[in-house]
Amino acid sequence: MTWDVDHLADINAYCNDVLTGVKPACRWEILSVQRHIDDLQKDEEFPYIFDESKALKIIRFVELLPHVKGKWAAGRGTSKRIRLELWQKFVLGALFGWVHKDTGLRRFRVAYICVPRKNGKSIIAAGIGLYMLTEDGEYGAEVYCGATSEKQAWEVFRPAQKMAERTPAFRRAYGVTSHARRLECDKRGTKRLPDNSRFEPVIGKPGDGASPSCAILDEVHEHTDDVLYETMITGMGARDQPMLLLITTAGNHVAGPCYSIQQDLQSVLEGSIQNDELFGIVYSIDKDDDWTSEQSLIKANPNFGISVGSDYLKARLRDAVQSPRQQNSFKTKHLNVWVTAKSAWLNMVEWNRQADTSLQLEDFVNDPCYKGLDLSSKLDITSNICVFERMLEGQRHFYIFGRHYLPEERIQEDNNKHYQTWEHQGALIPTDGETIDYDLIQSDIENDVRDLGVRALGFDPWGATQLAQNIQGQQPDLDVIEVPQNYSMSDAMKEFEALLKDGRIHHDGNPALTWMMGNVVAKEVDDGKKIRPVKGDREAKIDGAVATLIAFTIALTGKEPTTSIYETRDIRFL
C-alpha cells in the first residue's frame, strides 16, 4: 500500500513542481499539467473521472519490468527493474487513469508525447505495448509498432521483446512466447488470457483484417504523410478502448502529419478547440529562451542527468554553438524545437546580433556598392540586394540592404500571415496584380545605379538574363555579371560565415531577409570542401539569401567567379 501511495504522491509532486516553477517547464508542459488539475476539479457534468487504481496499475506494471538499455541493463539476469521518474508516472497515470464515469472505458484514444532523445521514451512505449498486450482486458489484442522503415519499427518492439525475454515471471503469468518477430499470448498463462493476442512490428500498413487495439508510432516527425496514422485509426473502429500512441522528437518537416498533430494538441491545451480524447505533452523550451544556456537543457530534457548525461548534453551544446550547421540538429534532437532546415548554413544568433535598425541607406552613398538580383518566378519572392563595403580600423566590413517583392494577391492569401505582417512593416514590397512587376524592379535597380553608384550587378542567369540585358542596355557602364547558384559560391559562403562570426557583416534587421537566411542549408560535396545554398524545405524561401550571396561574391572578387579566381586569389580578408 505504501508503494501505491508513493506513486500518487509522486504524480501530485510533479504537478505541483511544474505549476509552481520548482521544475523548469515550457508552456506546453505547464498547460498539460494544468489541464489535468483543472479536470480533477470539474463538476459532476464532466463525463470523466480519474481512477487512481487504474493509474497505479500501469505504473506498477511497468516498474516490474527490467531495463534493457543503458547503464542499468548490464546483461541478461543482471538488469535492474525500471524505476519511473516523476514525469513518466504523470504521463502513464494520466493516460490510463482518466476513464468515462459511466462505462469505465479509457478516456484518451490518441496520445502525443514529444520528448528529446535519450529521455526514456522507449520505456514508456515498450511498457505500454506490453501492458496493452496482457493487462488491458482486450480479447485477441493486437499491438503494433508502426513505422515507415524496418529499423524504426524495431526501435520500440526490440526493447519490449527483451523485457519479456528477461522476465520469466511475466511470460509465465500471461503465457507469452517470444518469436523472432512477434510476442504472443496463449491460454497457458496463470492469468488465463484468451489466445491469439500478439505484439509485433509493422512497416507501412498492417495487413488486411488487422484490428489494432494499440498502435505505437515512433519518431512520427519522420513520416512524410498521414497514411499510416489514418490506417491505424480507421482499423481501431471495432475496439472498445483502443490507443494510438505517437511518441517522437521534433523535426524539420513542418508540412508533415507530426507537426500538424502537435499544432492540434497545442490548440487543445490552450482551450481554443476541445478534444477530450486527445492527450499530449511536449518537453521543449519557449520561444524567448536562450537555447545556448544550460537552463534550456534542463527545461527540455526531463531525464537530464539521469538517462541522458549532463556532460553529454553540454558537449553537444558546445558543438552546436561553435558550428552553425549542427545547430538545427541539436535543437530538434536535444531541445525538441521544430526547425525549417535540416542543417542551417548560418548561426542565426550571430546574424541577429549583427542587426542594426538604425542603419540608413543614404548614409552609404559614398561607399562601394555591389548589387545582387535573384529573380523568381512571377508568383514568388524576388529579391534585390545592395551590399556596401566600408573600411573600419583597416578591416573590410559589409552592410546589407534589400528590397523584396511579391504580388499583392499572394501576400493576401490566408496562409501568408507572415507576408502581411512584413508588408505592414515595410519589409516586403507588394506589386500590383497576380504576378511580379519586372518593370518596377528594373526601375528600382536603375535608380540605385544612379543614386548609389552601384559598381556591379550580379544575377543568377536562371530567369533573369532578359532583365539583366535590359538593365545593361540602359546602363552601358555598369558591370553586369552572371553568378550561378552552384558550387562556385562555396568560398564566398564560407567567407561570409567567417566574417559574420567576426562581426564584420551588418544588416538593417529586415525580418523577411532574416527568415530567408535562416532557411538556407549548405549542401556539401567533397566532404564539405565545397558548399552551395539550397532550401531546407520545399516550402521555404531563400531568394533574399541568394541575392545577398550574389552581391557578396562580386564584392569579394570584383569579377565573375570562376575556379581560377578562387585558386589564385586569397579572399580571406583578415
PDB file of N, CA, C and O in Angstrom, residues 277-342:
ATOM      1  N   GLU A 277     -10.513  13.352 -26.078  1.00  0.00           N
ATOM      2  CA  GLU A 277      -9.890  12.055 -26.301  1.00  0.00           C
ATOM      3  C   GLU A 277      -8.429  12.167 -26.708  1.00  0.00           C
ATOM      4  O   GLU A 277      -7.775  11.153 -26.951  1.00  0.00           O
ATOM      5  N   LEU A 278      -7.912  13.381 -26.804  1.00  0.00           N
ATOM      6  CA  LEU A 278      -6.508  13.596 -27.175  1.00  0.00           C
ATOM      7  C   LEU A 278      -5.704  13.994 -25.944  1.00  0.00           C
ATOM      8  O   LEU A 278      -5.986  15.003 -25.300  1.00  0.00           O
ATOM      9  N   PHE A 279      -4.707  13.185 -25.624  1.00  0.00           N
ATOM     10  CA  PHE A 279      -3.767  13.507 -24.542  1.00  0.00           C
ATOM     11  C   PHE A 279      -2.421  13.854 -25.157  1.00  0.00           C
ATOM     12  O   PHE A 279      -2.012  13.272 -26.163  1.00  0.00           O
ATOM     13  N   GLY A 280      -1.718  14.773 -24.537  1.00  0.00           N
ATOM     14  CA  GLY A 280      -0.389  15.068 -25.041  1.00  0.00           C
ATOM     15  C   GLY A 280       0.413  15.934 -24.105  1.00  0.00           C
ATOM     16  O   GLY A 280      -0.131  16.657 -23.252  1.00  0.00           O
ATOM     17  N   ILE A 281       1.725  15.843 -24.274  1.00  0.00           N
ATOM     18  CA  ILE A 281       2.652  16.678 -23.511  1.00  0.00           C
ATOM     19  C   ILE A 281       3.898  16.869 -24.361  1.00  0.00           C
ATOM     20  O   ILE A 281       4.324  15.959 -25.075  1.00  0.00           O
ATOM     21  N   VAL A 282       4.458  18.063 -24.306  1.00  0.00           N
ATOM     22  CA  VAL A 282       5.630  18.417 -25.101  1.00  0.00           C
ATOM     23  C   VAL A 282       6.694  18.962 -24.149  1.00  0.00           C
ATOM     24  O   VAL A 282       6.437  19.909 -23.398  1.00  0.00           O
ATOM     25  N   TYR A 283       7.874  18.364 -24.194  1.00  0.00           N
ATOM     26  CA  TYR A 283       9.009  18.835 -23.399  1.00  0.00           C
ATOM     27  C   TYR A 283       9.961  19.580 -24.325  1.00  0.00           C
ATOM     28  O   TYR A 283      10.577  18.989 -25.214  1.00  0.00           O
ATOM     29  N   SER A 284      10.057  20.886 -24.123  1.00  0.00           N
ATOM     30  CA  SER A 284      10.838  21.715 -25.031  1.00  0.00           C
ATOM     31  C   SER A 284      11.257  22.986 -24.294  1.00  0.00           C
ATOM     32  O   SER A 284      11.243  23.039 -23.054  1.00  0.00           O
ATOM     33  N   ILE A 285      11.643  24.002 -25.056  1.00  0.00           N
ATOM     34  CA  ILE A 285      11.919  25.321 -24.499  1.00  0.00           C
ATOM     35  C   ILE A 285      10.915  26.300 -25.084  1.00  0.00           C
ATOM     36  O   ILE A 285      10.239  25.995 -26.076  1.00  0.00           O
ATOM     37  N   ASP A 286      10.822  27.479 -24.499  1.00  0.00           N
ATOM     38  CA  ASP A 286       9.919  28.505 -25.006  1.00  0.00           C
ATOM     39  C   ASP A 286      10.650  29.392 -26.010  1.00  0.00           C
ATOM     40  O   ASP A 286      11.887  29.443 -26.048  1.00  0.00           O
ATOM     41  N   LYS A 287       9.885  30.091 -26.835  1.00  0.00           N
ATOM     42  CA  LYS A 287      10.468  30.805 -27.973  1.00  0.00           C
ATOM     43  C   LYS A 287      11.438  31.901 -27.556  1.00  0.00           C
ATOM     44  O   LYS A 287      12.350  32.241 -28.329  1.00  0.00           O
ATOM     45  N   ASP A 288      11.280  32.460 -26.380  1.00  0.00           N
ATOM     46  CA  ASP A 288      12.176  33.534 -25.939  1.00  0.00           C
ATOM     47  C   ASP A 288      13.344  33.032 -25.095  1.00  0.00           C
ATOM     48  O   ASP A 288      14.160  33.833 -24.637  1.00  0.00           O
ATOM     49  N   ASP A 289      13.447  31.720 -24.905  1.00  0.00           N
ATOM     50  CA  ASP A 289      14.549  31.173 -24.120  1.00  0.00           C
ATOM     51  C   ASP A 289      15.867  31.245 -24.890  1.00  0.00           C
ATOM     52  O   ASP A 289      15.892  31.150 -26.123  1.00  0.00           O
ATOM     53  N   ASP A 290      16.946  31.381 -24.170  1.00  0.00           N
ATOM     54  CA  ASP A 290      18.284  31.319 -24.753  1.00  0.00           C
ATOM     55  C   ASP A 290      18.646  29.852 -24.934  1.00  0.00           C
ATOM     56  O   ASP A 290      18.950  29.150 -23.963  1.00  0.00           O
ATOM     57  N   TRP A 291      18.619  29.379 -26.164  1.00  0.00           N
ATOM     58  CA  TRP A 291      18.840  27.952 -26.411  1.00  0.00           C
ATOM     59  C   TRP A 291      20.267  27.524 -26.065  1.00  0.00           C
ATOM     60  O   TRP A 291      20.548  26.331 -25.914  1.00  0.00           O
ATOM     61  N   THR A 292      21.186  28.465 -25.916  1.00  0.00           N
ATOM     62  CA  THR A 292      22.572  28.123 -25.616  1.00  0.00           C
ATOM     63  C   THR A 292      22.835  27.965 -24.116  1.00  0.00           C
ATOM     64  O   THR A 292      23.963  27.681 -23.717  1.00  0.00           O
ATOM     65  N   SER A 293      21.824  28.130 -23.286  1.00  0.00           N
ATOM     66  CA  SER A 293      22.024  28.076 -21.841  1.00  0.00           C
ATOM     67  C   SER A 293      21.802  26.665 -21.306  1.00  0.00           C
ATOM     68  O   SER A 293      21.047  25.865 -21.858  1.00  0.00           O
ATOM     69  N   GLU A 294      22.467  26.364 -20.201  1.00  0.00           N
ATOM     70  CA  GLU A 294      22.268  25.078 -19.536  1.00  0.00           C
ATOM     71  C   GLU A 294      20.841  24.953 -19.010  1.00  0.00           C
ATOM     72  O   GLU A 294      20.273  23.860 -18.982  1.00  0.00           O
ATOM     73  N   GLN A 295      20.239  26.072 -18.625  1.00  0.00           N
ATOM     74  CA  GLN A 295      18.868  26.056 -18.139  1.00  0.00           C
ATOM     75  C   GLN A 295      17.917  25.516 -19.194  1.00  0.00           C
ATOM     76  O   GLN A 295      16.952  24.801 -18.871  1.00  0.00           O
ATOM     77  N   SER A 296      18.173  25.836 -20.457  1.00  0.00           N
ATOM     78  CA  SER A 296      17.330  25.318 -21.537  1.00  0.00           C
ATOM     79  C   SER A 296      17.474  23.807 -21.663  1.00  0.00           C
ATOM     80  O   SER A 296      16.492  23.104 -21.943  1.00  0.00           O
ATOM     81  N   LEU A 297      18.676  23.290 -21.461  1.00  0.00           N
ATOM     82  CA  LEU A 297      18.871  21.840 -21.493  1.00  0.00           C
ATOM     83  C   LEU A 297      18.053  21.159 -20.398  1.00  0.00           C
ATOM     84  O   LEU A 297      17.411  20.132 -20.627  1.00  0.00           O
ATOM     85  N   ILE A 298      18.073  21.733 -19.216  1.00  0.00           N
ATOM     86  CA  ILE A 298      17.320  21.163 -18.099  1.00  0.00           C
ATOM     87  C   ILE A 298      15.824  21.246 -18.363  1.00  0.00           C
ATOM     88  O   ILE A 298      15.069  20.311 -18.080  1.00  0.00           O
ATOM     89  N   LYS A 299      15.394  22.356 -18.908  1.00  0.00           N
ATOM     90  CA  LYS A 299      13.974  22.585 -19.170  1.00  0.00           C
ATOM     91  C   LYS A 299      13.418  21.595 -20.185  1.00  0.00           C
ATOM     92  O   LYS A 299      12.310  21.070 -20.025  1.00  0.00           O
ATOM     93  N   ALA A 300      14.178  21.321 -21.229  1.00  0.00           N
ATOM     94  CA  ALA A 300      13.678  20.484 -22.327  1.00  0.00           C
ATOM     95  C   ALA A 300      13.847  19.000 -22.069  1.00  0.00           C
ATOM     96  O   ALA A 300      13.139  18.188 -22.669  1.00  0.00           O
ATOM     97  N   ASN A 301      14.798  18.631 -21.204  1.00  0.00           N
ATOM     98  CA  ASN A 301      15.117  17.217 -21.009  1.00  0.00           C
ATOM     99  C   ASN A 301      14.682  16.770 -19.615  1.00  0.00           C
ATOM    100  O   ASN A 301      15.408  16.981 -18.634  1.00  0.00           O
ATOM    101  N   PRO A 302      13.536  16.125 -19.485  1.00  0.00           N
ATOM    102  CA  PRO A 302      13.043  15.740 -18.154  1.00  0.00           C
ATOM    103  C   PRO A 302      13.922  14.702 -17.461  1.00  0.00           C
ATOM    104  O   PRO A 302      13.871  14.575 -16.243  1.00  0.00           O
ATOM    105  N   ASN A 303      14.745  13.970 -18.230  1.00  0.00           N
ATOM    106  CA  ASN A 303      15.665  12.998 -17.637  1.00  0.00           C
ATOM    107  C   ASN A 303      17.103  13.524 -17.643  1.00  0.00           C
ATOM    108  O   ASN A 303      18.059  12.752 -17.715  1.00  0.00           O
ATOM    109  N   PHE A 304      17.247  14.845 -17.577  1.00  0.00           N
ATOM    110  CA  PHE A 304      18.569  15.471 -17.543  1.00  0.00           C
ATOM    111  C   PHE A 304      19.371  14.922 -16.364  1.00  0.00           C
ATOM    112  O   PHE A 304      18.931  14.961 -15.226  1.00  0.00           O
ATOM    113  N   GLY A 305      20.576  14.380 -16.681  1.00  0.00           N
ATOM    114  CA  GLY A 305      21.420  13.826 -15.634  1.00  0.00           C
ATOM    115  C   GLY A 305      21.018  12.443 -15.179  1.00  0.00           C
ATOM    116  O   GLY A 305      21.623  11.891 -14.249  1.00  0.00           O
ATOM    117  N   ILE A 306      19.991  11.863 -15.811  1.00  0.00           N
ATOM    118  CA  ILE A 306      19.521  10.519 -15.424  1.00  0.00           C
ATOM    119  C   ILE A 306      19.798   9.554 -16.584  1.00  0.00           C
ATOM    120  O   ILE A 306      20.825   8.886 -16.596  1.00  0.00           O
ATOM    121  N   SER A 307      18.900   9.491 -17.548  1.00  0.00           N
ATOM    122  CA  SER A 307      19.152   8.615 -18.698  1.00  0.00           C
ATOM    123  C   SER A 307      19.947   9.326 -19.783  1.00  0.00           C
ATOM    124  O   SER A 307      20.537   8.678 -20.643  1.00  0.00           O
ATOM    125  N   VAL A 308      19.949  10.642 -19.767  1.00  0.00           N
ATOM    126  CA  VAL A 308      20.774  11.414 -20.712  1.00  0.00           C
ATOM    127  C   VAL A 308      21.735  12.253 -19.875  1.00  0.00           C
ATOM    128  O   VAL A 308      21.318  13.089 -19.076  1.00  0.00           O
ATOM    129  N   GLY A 309      23.013  11.996 -20.042  1.00  0.00           N
ATOM    130  CA  GLY A 309      24.018  12.600 -19.188  1.00  0.00           C
ATOM    131  C   GLY A 309      24.139  14.102 -19.364  1.00  0.00           C
ATOM    132  O   GLY A 309      24.059  14.615 -20.486  1.00  0.00           O
ATOM    133  N   SER A 310      24.358  14.802 -18.257  1.00  0.00           N
ATOM    134  CA  SER A 310      24.506  16.256 -18.333  1.00  0.00           C
ATOM    135  C   SER A 310      25.765  16.635 -19.105  1.00  0.00           C
ATOM    136  O   SER A 310      25.759  17.595 -19.880  1.00  0.00           O
ATOM    137  N   ASP A 311      26.860  15.890 -18.902  1.00  0.00           N
ATOM    138  CA  ASP A 311      28.099  16.191 -19.629  1.00  0.00           C
ATOM    139  C   ASP A 311      27.925  15.979 -21.130  1.00  0.00           C
ATOM    140  O   ASP A 311      28.447  16.743 -21.949  1.00  0.00           O
ATOM    141  N   TYR A 312      27.194  14.925 -21.478  1.00  0.00           N
ATOM    142  CA  TYR A 312      26.932  14.651 -22.897  1.00  0.00           C
ATOM    143  C   TYR A 312      26.159  15.801 -23.534  1.00  0.00           C
ATOM    144  O   TYR A 312      26.521  16.287 -24.618  1.00  0.00           O
ATOM    145  N   LEU A 313      25.092  16.252 -22.881  1.00  0.00           N
ATOM    146  CA  LEU A 313      24.290  17.337 -23.435  1.00  0.00           C
ATOM    147  C   LEU A 313      25.084  18.638 -23.506  1.00  0.00           C
ATOM    148  O   LEU A 313      24.976  19.387 -24.486  1.00  0.00           O
ATOM    149  N   LYS A 314      25.890  18.917 -22.505  1.00  0.00           N
ATOM    150  CA  LYS A 314      26.694  20.142 -22.527  1.00  0.00           C
ATOM    151  C   LYS A 314      27.711  20.096 -23.662  1.00  0.00           C
ATOM    152  O   LYS A 314      27.986  21.120 -24.301  1.00  0.00           O
ATOM    153  N   ALA A 315      28.272  18.930 -23.926  1.00  0.00           N
ATOM    154  CA  ALA A 315      29.218  18.789 -25.036  1.00  0.00           C
ATOM    155  C   ALA A 315      28.529  19.015 -26.370  1.00  0.00           C
ATOM    156  O   ALA A 315      29.081  19.682 -27.263  1.00  0.00           O
ATOM    157  N   ARG A 316      27.317  18.460 -26.526  1.00  0.00           N
ATOM    158  CA  ARG A 316      26.584  18.675 -27.780  1.00  0.00           C
ATOM    159  C   ARG A 316      26.217  20.151 -27.943  1.00  0.00           C
ATOM    160  O   ARG A 316      26.195  20.680 -29.052  1.00  0.00           O
ATOM    161  N   LEU A 317      25.908  20.800 -26.827  1.00  0.00           N
ATOM    162  CA  LEU A 317      25.595  22.229 -26.876  1.00  0.00           C
ATOM    163  C   LEU A 317      26.812  23.021 -27.335  1.00  0.00           C
ATOM    164  O   LEU A 317      26.695  23.912 -28.179  1.00  0.00           O
ATOM    165  N   ARG A 318      27.982  22.711 -26.788  1.00  0.00           N
ATOM    166  CA  ARG A 318      29.198  23.416 -27.215  1.00  0.00           C
ATOM    167  C   ARG A 318      29.449  23.221 -28.699  1.00  0.00           C
ATOM    168  O   ARG A 318      29.817  24.174 -29.407  1.00  0.00           O
ATOM    169  N   ASP A 319      29.265  22.006 -29.178  1.00  0.00           N
ATOM    170  CA  ASP A 319      29.450  21.739 -30.606  1.00  0.00           C
ATOM    171  C   ASP A 319      28.508  22.588 -31.453  1.00  0.00           C
ATOM    172  O   ASP A 319      28.898  23.138 -32.488  1.00  0.00           O
ATOM    173  N   ALA A 320      27.252  22.672 -31.019  1.00  0.00           N
ATOM    174  CA  ALA A 320      26.246  23.410 -31.792  1.00  0.00           C
ATOM    175  C   ALA A 320      26.534  24.905 -31.792  1.00  0.00           C
ATOM    176  O   ALA A 320      26.347  25.585 -32.810  1.00  0.00           O
ATOM    177  N   VAL A 321      26.982  25.442 -30.667  1.00  0.00           N
ATOM    178  CA  VAL A 321      27.301  26.870 -30.599  1.00  0.00           C
ATOM    179  C   VAL A 321      28.447  27.206 -31.553  1.00  0.00           C
ATOM    180  O   VAL A 321      28.465  28.260 -32.204  1.00  0.00           O
ATOM    181  N   GLN A 322      29.402  26.297 -31.674  1.00  0.00           N
ATOM    182  CA  GLN A 322      30.577  26.542 -32.491  1.00  0.00           C
ATOM    183  C   GLN A 322      30.348  26.259 -33.972  1.00  0.00           C
ATOM    184  O   GLN A 322      31.072  26.783 -34.818  1.00  0.00           O
ATOM    185  N   SER A 323      29.364  25.443 -34.293  1.00  0.00           N
ATOM    186  CA  SER A 323      29.137  25.047 -35.686  1.00  0.00           C
ATOM    187  C   SER A 323      27.684  25.286 -36.078  1.00  0.00           C
ATOM    188  O   SER A 323      26.799  24.515 -35.679  1.00  0.00           O
ATOM    189  N   PRO A 324      27.405  26.318 -36.868  1.00  0.00           N
ATOM    190  CA  PRO A 324      26.024  26.602 -37.268  1.00  0.00           C
ATOM    191  C   PRO A 324      25.348  25.420 -37.938  1.00  0.00           C
ATOM    192  O   PRO A 324      24.144  25.231 -37.777  1.00  0.00           O
ATOM    193  N   ARG A 325      26.114  24.602 -38.675  1.00  0.00           N
ATOM    194  CA  ARG A 325      25.494  23.503 -39.402  1.00  0.00           C
ATOM    195  C   ARG A 325      25.020  22.382 -38.470  1.00  0.00           C
ATOM    196  O   ARG A 325      24.316  21.474 -38.900  1.00  0.00           O
ATOM    197  N   GLN A 326      25.402  22.434 -37.202  1.00  0.00           N
ATOM    198  CA  GLN A 326      24.919  21.449 -36.239  1.00  0.00           C
ATOM    199  C   GLN A 326      23.772  21.972 -35.382  1.00  0.00           C
ATOM    200  O   GLN A 326      23.181  21.221 -34.615  1.00  0.00           O
ATOM    201  N   GLN A 327      23.455  23.253 -35.514  1.00  0.00           N
ATOM    202  CA  GLN A 327      22.505  23.856 -34.586  1.00  0.00           C
ATOM    203  C   GLN A 327      21.094  23.319 -34.741  1.00  0.00           C
ATOM    204  O   GLN A 327      20.430  23.007 -33.743  1.00  0.00           O
ATOM    205  N   ASN A 328      20.611  23.204 -35.964  1.00  0.00           N
ATOM    206  CA  ASN A 328      19.242  22.721 -36.132  1.00  0.00           C
ATOM    207  C   ASN A 328      19.099  21.280 -35.671  1.00  0.00           C
ATOM    208  O   ASN A 328      18.083  20.905 -35.073  1.00  0.00           O
ATOM    209  N   SER A 329      20.112  20.474 -35.953  1.00  0.00           N
ATOM    210  CA  SER A 329      20.075  19.088 -35.487  1.00  0.00           C
ATOM    211  C   SER A 329      20.059  19.047 -33.966  1.00  0.00           C
ATOM    212  O   SER A 329      19.298  18.277 -33.358  1.00  0.00           O
ATOM    213  N   PHE A 330      20.866  19.872 -33.327  1.00  0.00           N
ATOM    214  CA  PHE A 330      20.886  19.933 -31.861  1.00  0.00           C
ATOM    215  C   PHE A 330      19.540  20.383 -31.317  1.00  0.00           C
ATOM    216  O   PHE A 330      19.026  19.817 -30.350  1.00  0.00           O
ATOM    217  N   LYS A 331      18.956  21.397 -31.942  1.00  0.00           N
ATOM    218  CA  LYS A 331      17.692  21.935 -31.436  1.00  0.00           C
ATOM    219  C   LYS A 331      16.566  20.912 -31.533  1.00  0.00           C
ATOM    220  O   LYS A 331      15.730  20.810 -30.628  1.00  0.00           O
ATOM    221  N   THR A 332      16.515  20.159 -32.614  1.00  0.00           N
ATOM    222  CA  THR A 332      15.440  19.168 -32.748  1.00  0.00           C
ATOM    223  C   THR A 332      15.669  17.968 -31.851  1.00  0.00           C
ATOM    224  O   THR A 332      14.746  17.503 -31.185  1.00  0.00           O
ATOM    225  N   LYS A 333      16.894  17.456 -31.789  1.00  0.00           N
ATOM    226  CA  LYS A 333      17.159  16.233 -31.045  1.00  0.00           C
ATOM    227  C   LYS A 333      17.208  16.443 -29.536  1.00  0.00           C
ATOM    228  O   LYS A 333      16.798  15.570 -28.768  1.00  0.00           O
ATOM    229  N   HIS A 334      17.737  17.589 -29.108  1.00  0.00           N
ATOM    230  CA  HIS A 334      18.009  17.765 -27.688  1.00  0.00           C
ATOM    231  C   HIS A 334      17.220  18.887 -27.013  1.00  0.00           C
ATOM    232  O   HIS A 334      17.193  18.967 -25.785  1.00  0.00           O
ATOM    233  N   LEU A 335      16.588  19.762 -27.809  1.00  0.00           N
ATOM    234  CA  LEU A 335      15.729  20.795 -27.232  1.00  0.00           C
ATOM    235  C   LEU A 335      14.293  20.677 -27.710  1.00  0.00           C
ATOM    236  O   LEU A 335      13.426  21.425 -27.259  1.00  0.00           O
ATOM    237  N   ASN A 336      14.053  19.751 -28.659  1.00  0.00           N
ATOM    238  CA  ASN A 336      12.693  19.491 -29.131  1.00  0.00           C
ATOM    239  C   ASN A 336      12.069  20.717 -29.792  1.00  0.00           C
ATOM    240  O   ASN A 336      10.875  21.000 -29.617  1.00  0.00           O
ATOM    241  N   VAL A 337      12.860  21.428 -30.560  1.00  0.00           N
ATOM    242  CA  VAL A 337      12.400  22.621 -31.260  1.00  0.00           C
ATOM    243  C   VAL A 337      12.222  22.295 -32.734  1.00  0.00           C
ATOM    244  O   VAL A 337      13.124  21.759 -33.378  1.00  0.00           O
ATOM    245  N   TRP A 338      11.050  22.615 -33.276  1.00  0.00           N
ATOM    246  CA  TRP A 338      10.810  22.439 -34.706  1.00  0.00           C
ATOM    247  C   TRP A 338      11.594  23.504 -35.476  1.00  0.00           C
ATOM    248  O   TRP A 338      11.609  24.676 -35.107  1.00  0.00           O
ATOM    249  N   VAL A 339      12.234  23.083 -36.554  1.00  0.00           N
ATOM    250  CA  VAL A 339      13.010  23.997 -37.384  1.00  0.00           C
ATOM    251  C   VAL A 339      12.565  23.841 -38.827  1.00  0.00           C
ATOM    252  O   VAL A 339      11.784  22.958 -39.167  1.00  0.00           O
ATOM    253  N   THR A 340      13.085  24.686 -39.697  1.00  0.00           N
ATOM    254  CA  THR A 340      12.685  24.644 -41.102  1.00  0.00           C
ATOM    255  C   THR A 340      13.782  24.159 -42.022  1.00  0.00           C
ATOM    256  O   THR A 340      13.601  24.110 -43.214  1.00  0.00           O
ATOM    257  N   ALA A 341      14.939  23.834 -41.472  1.00  0.00           N
ATOM    258  CA  ALA A 341      16.024  23.342 -42.308  1.00  0.00           C
ATOM    259  C   ALA A 341      16.808  22.285 -41.542  1.00  0.00           C
ATOM    260  O   ALA A 341      17.049  22.420 -40.351  1.00  0.00           O
ATOM    261  N   LYS A 342      17.211  21.207 -42.225  1.00  0.00           N
ATOM    262  CA  LYS A 342      17.917  20.119 -41.567  1.00  0.00           C
ATOM    263  C   LYS A 342      19.302  20.547 -41.083  1.00  0.00           C
ATOM    264  O   LYS A 342      19.772  20.092 -40.060  1.00  0.00           O
TER     265      LYS A 342
END
